[in-house]
Coordinates of C-alpha atoms in Angstrom, one line a residue:
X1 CA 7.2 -27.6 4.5
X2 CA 6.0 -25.1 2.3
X3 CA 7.2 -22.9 -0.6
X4 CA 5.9 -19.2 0.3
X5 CA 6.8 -16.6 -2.0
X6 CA 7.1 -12.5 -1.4
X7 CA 6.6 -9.6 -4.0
X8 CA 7.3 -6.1 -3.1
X9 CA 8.5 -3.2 -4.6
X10 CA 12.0 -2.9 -3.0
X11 CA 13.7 -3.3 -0.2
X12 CA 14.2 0.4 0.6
X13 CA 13.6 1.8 4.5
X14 CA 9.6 2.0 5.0
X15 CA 7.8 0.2 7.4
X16 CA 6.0 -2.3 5.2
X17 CA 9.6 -3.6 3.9
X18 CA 10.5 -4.1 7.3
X19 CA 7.0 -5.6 8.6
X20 CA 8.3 -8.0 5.1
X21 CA 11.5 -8.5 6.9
X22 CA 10.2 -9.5 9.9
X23 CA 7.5 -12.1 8.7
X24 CA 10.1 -13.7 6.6
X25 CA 11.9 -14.6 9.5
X26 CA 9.4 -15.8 11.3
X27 CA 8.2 -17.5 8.6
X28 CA 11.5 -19.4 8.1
X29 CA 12.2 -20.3 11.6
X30 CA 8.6 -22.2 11.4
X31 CA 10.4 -24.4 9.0
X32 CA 9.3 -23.5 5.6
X33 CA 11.2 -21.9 2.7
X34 CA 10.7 -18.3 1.5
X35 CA 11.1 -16.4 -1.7
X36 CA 11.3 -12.9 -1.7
X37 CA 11.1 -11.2 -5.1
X38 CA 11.6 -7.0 -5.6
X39 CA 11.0 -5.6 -8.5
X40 CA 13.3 -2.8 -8.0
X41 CA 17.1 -3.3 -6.7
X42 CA 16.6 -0.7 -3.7
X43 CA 18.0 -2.4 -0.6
X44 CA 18.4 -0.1 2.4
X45 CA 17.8 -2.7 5.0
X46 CA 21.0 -5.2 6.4
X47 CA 20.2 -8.7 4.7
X48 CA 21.2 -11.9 6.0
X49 CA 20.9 -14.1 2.4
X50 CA 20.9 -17.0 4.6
X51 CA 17.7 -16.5 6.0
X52 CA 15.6 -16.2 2.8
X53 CA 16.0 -16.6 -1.2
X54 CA 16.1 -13.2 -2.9
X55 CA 15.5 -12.3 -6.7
X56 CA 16.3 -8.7 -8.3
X57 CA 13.5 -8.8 -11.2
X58 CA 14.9 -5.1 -12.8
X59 CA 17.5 -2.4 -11.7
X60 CA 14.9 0.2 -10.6
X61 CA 11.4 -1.1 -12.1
X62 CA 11.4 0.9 -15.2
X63 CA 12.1 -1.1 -18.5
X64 CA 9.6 0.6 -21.0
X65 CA 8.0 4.2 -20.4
X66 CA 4.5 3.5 -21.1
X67 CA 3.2 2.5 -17.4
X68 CA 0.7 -0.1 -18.4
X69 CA 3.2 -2.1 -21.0
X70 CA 6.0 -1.5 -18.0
X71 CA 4.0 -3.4 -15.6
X72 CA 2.7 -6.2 -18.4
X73 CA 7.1 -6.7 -18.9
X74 CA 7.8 -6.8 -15.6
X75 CA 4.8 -9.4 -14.8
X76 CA 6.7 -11.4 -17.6
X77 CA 9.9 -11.2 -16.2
X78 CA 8.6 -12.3 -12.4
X79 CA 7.1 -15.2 -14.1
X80 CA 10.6 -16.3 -15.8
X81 CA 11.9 -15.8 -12.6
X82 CA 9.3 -18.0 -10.2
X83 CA 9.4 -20.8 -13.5
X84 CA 13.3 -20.2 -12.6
X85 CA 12.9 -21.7 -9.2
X86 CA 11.6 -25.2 -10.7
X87 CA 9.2 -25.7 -7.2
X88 CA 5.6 -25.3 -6.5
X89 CA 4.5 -22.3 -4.2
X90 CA 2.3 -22.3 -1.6
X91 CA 1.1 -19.1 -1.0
X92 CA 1.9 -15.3 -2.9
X93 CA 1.8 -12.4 -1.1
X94 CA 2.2 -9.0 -2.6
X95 CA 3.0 -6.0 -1.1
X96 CA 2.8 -2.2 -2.1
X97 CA 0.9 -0.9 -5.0
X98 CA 3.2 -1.5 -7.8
X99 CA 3.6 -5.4 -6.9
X100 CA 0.0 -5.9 -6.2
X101 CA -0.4 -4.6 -10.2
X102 CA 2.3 -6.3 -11.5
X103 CA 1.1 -10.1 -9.6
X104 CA -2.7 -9.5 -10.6
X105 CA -1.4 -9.1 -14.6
X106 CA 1.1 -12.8 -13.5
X107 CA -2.1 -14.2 -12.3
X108 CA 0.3 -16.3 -9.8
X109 CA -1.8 -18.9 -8.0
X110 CA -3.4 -18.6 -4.6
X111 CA -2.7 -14.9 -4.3
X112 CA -3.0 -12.6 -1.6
X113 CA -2.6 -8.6 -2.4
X114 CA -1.5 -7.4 2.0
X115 CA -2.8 -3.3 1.7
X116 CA -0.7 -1.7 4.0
X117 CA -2.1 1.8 3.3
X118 CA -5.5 3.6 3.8
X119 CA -7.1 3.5 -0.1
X120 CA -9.3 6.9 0.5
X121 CA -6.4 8.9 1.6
X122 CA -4.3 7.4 -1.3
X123 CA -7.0 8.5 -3.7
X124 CA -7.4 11.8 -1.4
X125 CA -3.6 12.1 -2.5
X126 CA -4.1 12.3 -6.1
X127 CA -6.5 14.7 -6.4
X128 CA -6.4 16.8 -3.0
X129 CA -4.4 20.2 -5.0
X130 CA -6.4 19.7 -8.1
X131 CA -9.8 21.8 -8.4
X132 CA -13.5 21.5 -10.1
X133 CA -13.8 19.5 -12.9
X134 CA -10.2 18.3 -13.0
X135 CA -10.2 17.0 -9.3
X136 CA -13.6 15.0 -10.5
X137 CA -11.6 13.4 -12.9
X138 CA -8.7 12.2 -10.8
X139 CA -10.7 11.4 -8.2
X140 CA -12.6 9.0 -10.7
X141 CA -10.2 7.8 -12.1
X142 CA -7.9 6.6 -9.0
X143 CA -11.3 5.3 -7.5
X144 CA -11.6 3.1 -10.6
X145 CA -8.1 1.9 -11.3
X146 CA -8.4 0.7 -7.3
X147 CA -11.9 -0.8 -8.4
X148 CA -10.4 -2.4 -11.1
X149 CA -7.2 -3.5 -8.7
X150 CA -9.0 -5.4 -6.1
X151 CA -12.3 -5.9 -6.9
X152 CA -12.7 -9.6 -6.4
X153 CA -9.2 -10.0 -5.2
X154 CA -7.9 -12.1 -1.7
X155 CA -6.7 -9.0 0.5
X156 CA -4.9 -9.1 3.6
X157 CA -5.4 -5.7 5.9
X158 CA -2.7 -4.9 8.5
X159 CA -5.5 -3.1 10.3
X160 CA -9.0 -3.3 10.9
X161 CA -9.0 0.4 10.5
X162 CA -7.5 -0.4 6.9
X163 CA -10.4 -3.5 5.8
X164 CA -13.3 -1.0 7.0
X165 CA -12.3 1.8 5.0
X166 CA -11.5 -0.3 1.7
X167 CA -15.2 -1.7 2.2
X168 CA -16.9 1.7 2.9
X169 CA -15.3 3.3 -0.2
X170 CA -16.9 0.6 -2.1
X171 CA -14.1 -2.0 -3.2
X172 CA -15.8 -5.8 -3.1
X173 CA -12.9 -8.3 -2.8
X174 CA -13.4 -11.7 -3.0
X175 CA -12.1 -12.1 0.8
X176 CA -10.9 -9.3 3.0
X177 CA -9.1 -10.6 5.9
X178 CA -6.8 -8.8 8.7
X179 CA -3.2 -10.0 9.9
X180 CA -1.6 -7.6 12.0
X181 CA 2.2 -7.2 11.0
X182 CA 4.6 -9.3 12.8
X183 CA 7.4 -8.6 15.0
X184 CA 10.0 -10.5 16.7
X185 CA 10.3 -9.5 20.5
X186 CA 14.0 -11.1 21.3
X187 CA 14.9 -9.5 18.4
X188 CA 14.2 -6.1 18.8
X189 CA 14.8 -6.5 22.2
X190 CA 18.5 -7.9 21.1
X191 CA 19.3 -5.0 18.9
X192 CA 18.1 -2.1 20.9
X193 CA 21.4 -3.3 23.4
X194 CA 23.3 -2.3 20.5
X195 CA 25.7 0.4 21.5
X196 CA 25.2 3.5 19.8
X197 CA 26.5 7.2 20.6
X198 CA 22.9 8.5 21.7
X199 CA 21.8 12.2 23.3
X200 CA 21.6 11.5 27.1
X201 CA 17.8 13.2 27.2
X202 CA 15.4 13.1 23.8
X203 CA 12.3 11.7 22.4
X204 CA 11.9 11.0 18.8
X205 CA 10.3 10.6 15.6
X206 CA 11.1 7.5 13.5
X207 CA 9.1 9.0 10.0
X208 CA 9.7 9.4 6.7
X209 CA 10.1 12.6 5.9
X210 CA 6.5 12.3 3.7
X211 CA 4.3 15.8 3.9
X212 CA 1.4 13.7 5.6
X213 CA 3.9 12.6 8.2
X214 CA 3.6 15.7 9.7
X215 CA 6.5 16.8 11.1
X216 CA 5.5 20.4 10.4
X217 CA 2.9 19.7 13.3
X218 CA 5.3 17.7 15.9
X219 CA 8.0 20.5 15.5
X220 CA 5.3 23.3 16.4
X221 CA 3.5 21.0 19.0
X222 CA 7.3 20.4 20.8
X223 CA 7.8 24.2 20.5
X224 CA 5.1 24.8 22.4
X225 CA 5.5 21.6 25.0
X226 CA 8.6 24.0 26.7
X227 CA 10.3 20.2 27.3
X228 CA 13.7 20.3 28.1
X229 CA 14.6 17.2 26.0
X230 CA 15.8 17.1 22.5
X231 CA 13.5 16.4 19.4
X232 CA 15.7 13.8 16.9
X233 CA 14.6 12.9 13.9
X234 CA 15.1 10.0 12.2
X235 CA 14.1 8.8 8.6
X236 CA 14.2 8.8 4.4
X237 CA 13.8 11.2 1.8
X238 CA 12.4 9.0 -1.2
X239 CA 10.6 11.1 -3.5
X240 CA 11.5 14.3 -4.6
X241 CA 8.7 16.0 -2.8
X242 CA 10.2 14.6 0.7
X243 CA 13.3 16.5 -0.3
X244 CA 11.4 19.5 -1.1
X245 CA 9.3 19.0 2.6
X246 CA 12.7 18.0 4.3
X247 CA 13.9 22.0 3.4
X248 CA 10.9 23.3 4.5
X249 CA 10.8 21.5 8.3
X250 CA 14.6 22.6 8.5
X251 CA 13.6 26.6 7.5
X252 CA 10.7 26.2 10.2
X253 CA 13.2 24.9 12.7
X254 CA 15.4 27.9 12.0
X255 CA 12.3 30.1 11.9
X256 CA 11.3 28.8 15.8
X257 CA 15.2 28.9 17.0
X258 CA 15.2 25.4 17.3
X259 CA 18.7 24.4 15.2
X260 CA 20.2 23.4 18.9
X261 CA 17.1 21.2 20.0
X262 CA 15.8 19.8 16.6
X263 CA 18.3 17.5 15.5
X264 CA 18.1 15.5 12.2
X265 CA 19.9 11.7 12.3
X266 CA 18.9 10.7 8.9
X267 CA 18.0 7.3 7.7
X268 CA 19.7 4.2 10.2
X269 CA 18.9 0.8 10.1
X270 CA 18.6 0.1 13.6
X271 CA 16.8 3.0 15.2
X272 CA 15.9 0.8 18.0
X273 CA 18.8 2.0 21.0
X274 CA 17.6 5.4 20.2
X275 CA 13.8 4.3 20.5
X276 CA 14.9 2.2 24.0
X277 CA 17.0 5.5 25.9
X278 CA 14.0 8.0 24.6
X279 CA 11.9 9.4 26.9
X280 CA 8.9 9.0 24.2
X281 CA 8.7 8.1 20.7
X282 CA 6.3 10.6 18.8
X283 CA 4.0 10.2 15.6
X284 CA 2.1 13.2 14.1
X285 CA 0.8 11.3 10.9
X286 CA -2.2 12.5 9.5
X287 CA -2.9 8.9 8.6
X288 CA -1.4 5.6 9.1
X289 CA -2.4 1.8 8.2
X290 CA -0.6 0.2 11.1
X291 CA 2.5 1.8 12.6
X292 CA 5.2 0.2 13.0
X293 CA 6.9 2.3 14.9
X294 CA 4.7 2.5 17.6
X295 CA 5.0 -1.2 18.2
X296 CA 7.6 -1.4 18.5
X297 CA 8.4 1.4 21.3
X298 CA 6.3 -0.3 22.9
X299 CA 7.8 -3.5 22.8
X300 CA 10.8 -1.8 24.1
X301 CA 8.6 -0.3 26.8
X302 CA 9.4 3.3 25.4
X303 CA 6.7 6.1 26.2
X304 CA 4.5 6.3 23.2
X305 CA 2.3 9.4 22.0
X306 CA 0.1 9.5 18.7
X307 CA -2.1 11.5 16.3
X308 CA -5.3 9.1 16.5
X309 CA -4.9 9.2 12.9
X310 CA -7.6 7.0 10.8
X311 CA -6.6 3.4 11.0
X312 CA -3.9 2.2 13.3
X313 CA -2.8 3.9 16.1
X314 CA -6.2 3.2 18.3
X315 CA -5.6 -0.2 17.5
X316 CA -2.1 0.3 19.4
X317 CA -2.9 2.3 22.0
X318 CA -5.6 1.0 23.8
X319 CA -6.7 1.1 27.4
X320 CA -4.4 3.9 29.7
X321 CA -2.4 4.6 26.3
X322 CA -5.7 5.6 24.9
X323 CA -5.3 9.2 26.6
X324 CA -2.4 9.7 24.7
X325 CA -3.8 9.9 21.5
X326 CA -4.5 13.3 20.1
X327 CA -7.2 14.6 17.3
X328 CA -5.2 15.2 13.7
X329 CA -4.1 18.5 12.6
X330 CA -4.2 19.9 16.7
X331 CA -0.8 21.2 18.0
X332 CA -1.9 22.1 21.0
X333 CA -3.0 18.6 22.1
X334 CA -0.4 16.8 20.5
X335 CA 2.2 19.3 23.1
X336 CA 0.1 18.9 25.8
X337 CA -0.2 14.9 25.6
X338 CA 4.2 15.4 25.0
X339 CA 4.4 17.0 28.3
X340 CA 2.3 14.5 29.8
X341 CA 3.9 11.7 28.4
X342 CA 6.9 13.1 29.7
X343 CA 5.9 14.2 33.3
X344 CA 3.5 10.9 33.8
X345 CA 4.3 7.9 31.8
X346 CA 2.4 5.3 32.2
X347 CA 3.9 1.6 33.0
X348 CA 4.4 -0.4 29.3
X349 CA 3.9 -4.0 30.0
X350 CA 3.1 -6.5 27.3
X351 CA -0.3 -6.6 27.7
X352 CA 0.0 -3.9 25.0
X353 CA 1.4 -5.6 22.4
X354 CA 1.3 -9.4 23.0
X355 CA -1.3 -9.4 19.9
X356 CA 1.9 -8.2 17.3
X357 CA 3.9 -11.8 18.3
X358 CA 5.8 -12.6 15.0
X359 CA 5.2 -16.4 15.4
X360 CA 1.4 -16.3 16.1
X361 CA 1.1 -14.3 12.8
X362 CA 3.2 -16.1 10.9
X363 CA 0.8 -19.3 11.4
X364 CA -1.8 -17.1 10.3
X365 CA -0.5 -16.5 7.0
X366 CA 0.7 -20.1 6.8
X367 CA -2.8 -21.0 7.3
X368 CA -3.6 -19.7 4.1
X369 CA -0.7 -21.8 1.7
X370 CA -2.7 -24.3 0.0

């Protein structure tokens, strides 16, 4: 029995908390003890306590306003915490970029930093509306500080897509391997039977409501699909600039006469009924590590249609799903591969995602606990 313990940044409602989530399980029912430690209290998710231990390192992250001293307090503070514990750990896994900081300055033992994200596009992000010699400069600098981050560093990829781009933009770890994120079939299969009040004929989008999410393009590419079924939309707001992206979808909505058919549902904690009844499930991202989402529609043998975004959603849809993906940033494909989805589905059998069985990749992370 081993001692495996989890850093992430919170346990708000994004994909990579829930991927968490679902590992943990897993991870527990294999027989072994876990630890999850957040360093924000943020907890959108339900929470059985039972299941795992969980430690609350600071109210919301934030004890000092310099950024570097911040991170060198609450790398103190997770260490009082593990020595708390009075065990020996196995294995550490970090997840999200402010825990992968915050565990390199711990220097906790046998360490693994699991990237969830694409790094170029997260670097693209910080300099992508700045111009000449300023954009230079950020660009340098956020290509340095993830030089500096996991250079020589054991990194987990939840995509191959994810491993090859960290390697081409020139990031050297000291061992880059992939585990594709776990998920729990019974499970999701269990909660989807949930009852729920549900539109009798819709497809949907399970996003947060992040600019690069794209829902800008999915609301034009359904306007121009002419389906009869409803859009809903499901997800968070958790920066200010989702909020600000949120009010401009809902003006475009208005713009296109779409109030009636667009409908909005917010953040829930089991999407999954509403995944299960849709006719399709659809993602527009312009870039993904490995969606979640779309595993799991297709575990509940839901119609599926995708940007083919870099990273992730070619490593999904493969064989007959393949047609359904569509080039990034095209409306016109993305509506015409909705129609088609919804006129001539294809048959979802688990031959499509037998590779995403929670168990199997459980033992591979166990594999690594020393």
């Amino acid at each position: 029995m081993s001692n495996i313990g989890f850093v992430i940044d919170s346990l708000n409602g994004g994909g990579a908390e829930r991927a968490l989530l679902n590992l943990t399980k897993n991870i527990v029912e294999l027989g072994h003890i876990v630890h999850v430690f957040i360093l924000r209290d943020e907890i959108d998710y339900k929470i059985d306590r039972s299941i795992f231990k969980l430690h609350v390192i600071s109210e919301n992250g934030k004890i000092h306003p310099n950024k570097f001293i911040n991170r060198r307090k609450l790398a103190k503070m997770l260490l009082n915490k593990i020595d708390e514990q009075n065990i020996e750990f196995s294995l550490f896994v970090s997840h999200l970029e402010l825990s992968d900081e915050v565990t390199k300055i711990a220097q906790l033992p046998n360490l693994y930093h699991c990237v969830h994200a694409v790094i170029s596009k997260f670097i693209e992000s910080k300099y992508k509306n700045t111009q000449g010699i300023k954009k230079l400069r950020r660009r340098f600098k956020y290509f340095l500080k993830m030089k500096i981050q996991y250079d020589n560093t054991k990194i987990i990829t939840v995509s191959h897509g994810v491993a090859d781009d960290l390697k081409r933009f020139g990031i050297k770890p000291k061992s880059c391997i992939t585990i594709f994120n776990p998920y729990d079939f019974d499970y999701i299969n269990q909660r989807a039977n949930e009852e729920v009040i549900a539109e009798d004929d819709f497809i949907v989008c399970v996003a947060r409501f992040a600019k690069d999410k794209r829902h800008d393009l999915l609301i034009k590419a359904y306007a121009s699909s002419n389906i009869e079924q409803k859009l809903l939309l499901f997800g968070t707001t958790d920066k200010p600039a989702d909020e600000v992206n949120l009010k401009n979808l809902k003006n475009m909505i208005h713009a296109l006469n779409l109030e009636d058919k667009v409908i909005f549902k917010g953040f829930v904690e089991n999407p999954y009924p509403w995944i299960k009844k849709a006719k399709a499930l659809i993602l527009s991202s312009n870039h993904e590590a490995l969606s979640s989402v779309l595993i799991e529609s297709l575990i509940l043998n839901t119609q599926v249609v995708s940007t083919n975004c870099p990273t992730g959603p070619s490593e999904i849809l493969e064989g007959d799903l393949s047609q359904f993906l569509s080039p990034v940033d095209d409306a016109v494909k993305l509506a015409s591969n909705i129609k088609k989805a919804i006129d001539c589905p294809i048959e979802i059998t688990n031959k499509y995602y037998d590779k995403f069985n929670g168990k199997e990749i459980a033992k591979q992370y166990l594999s690594l606990a020393k």
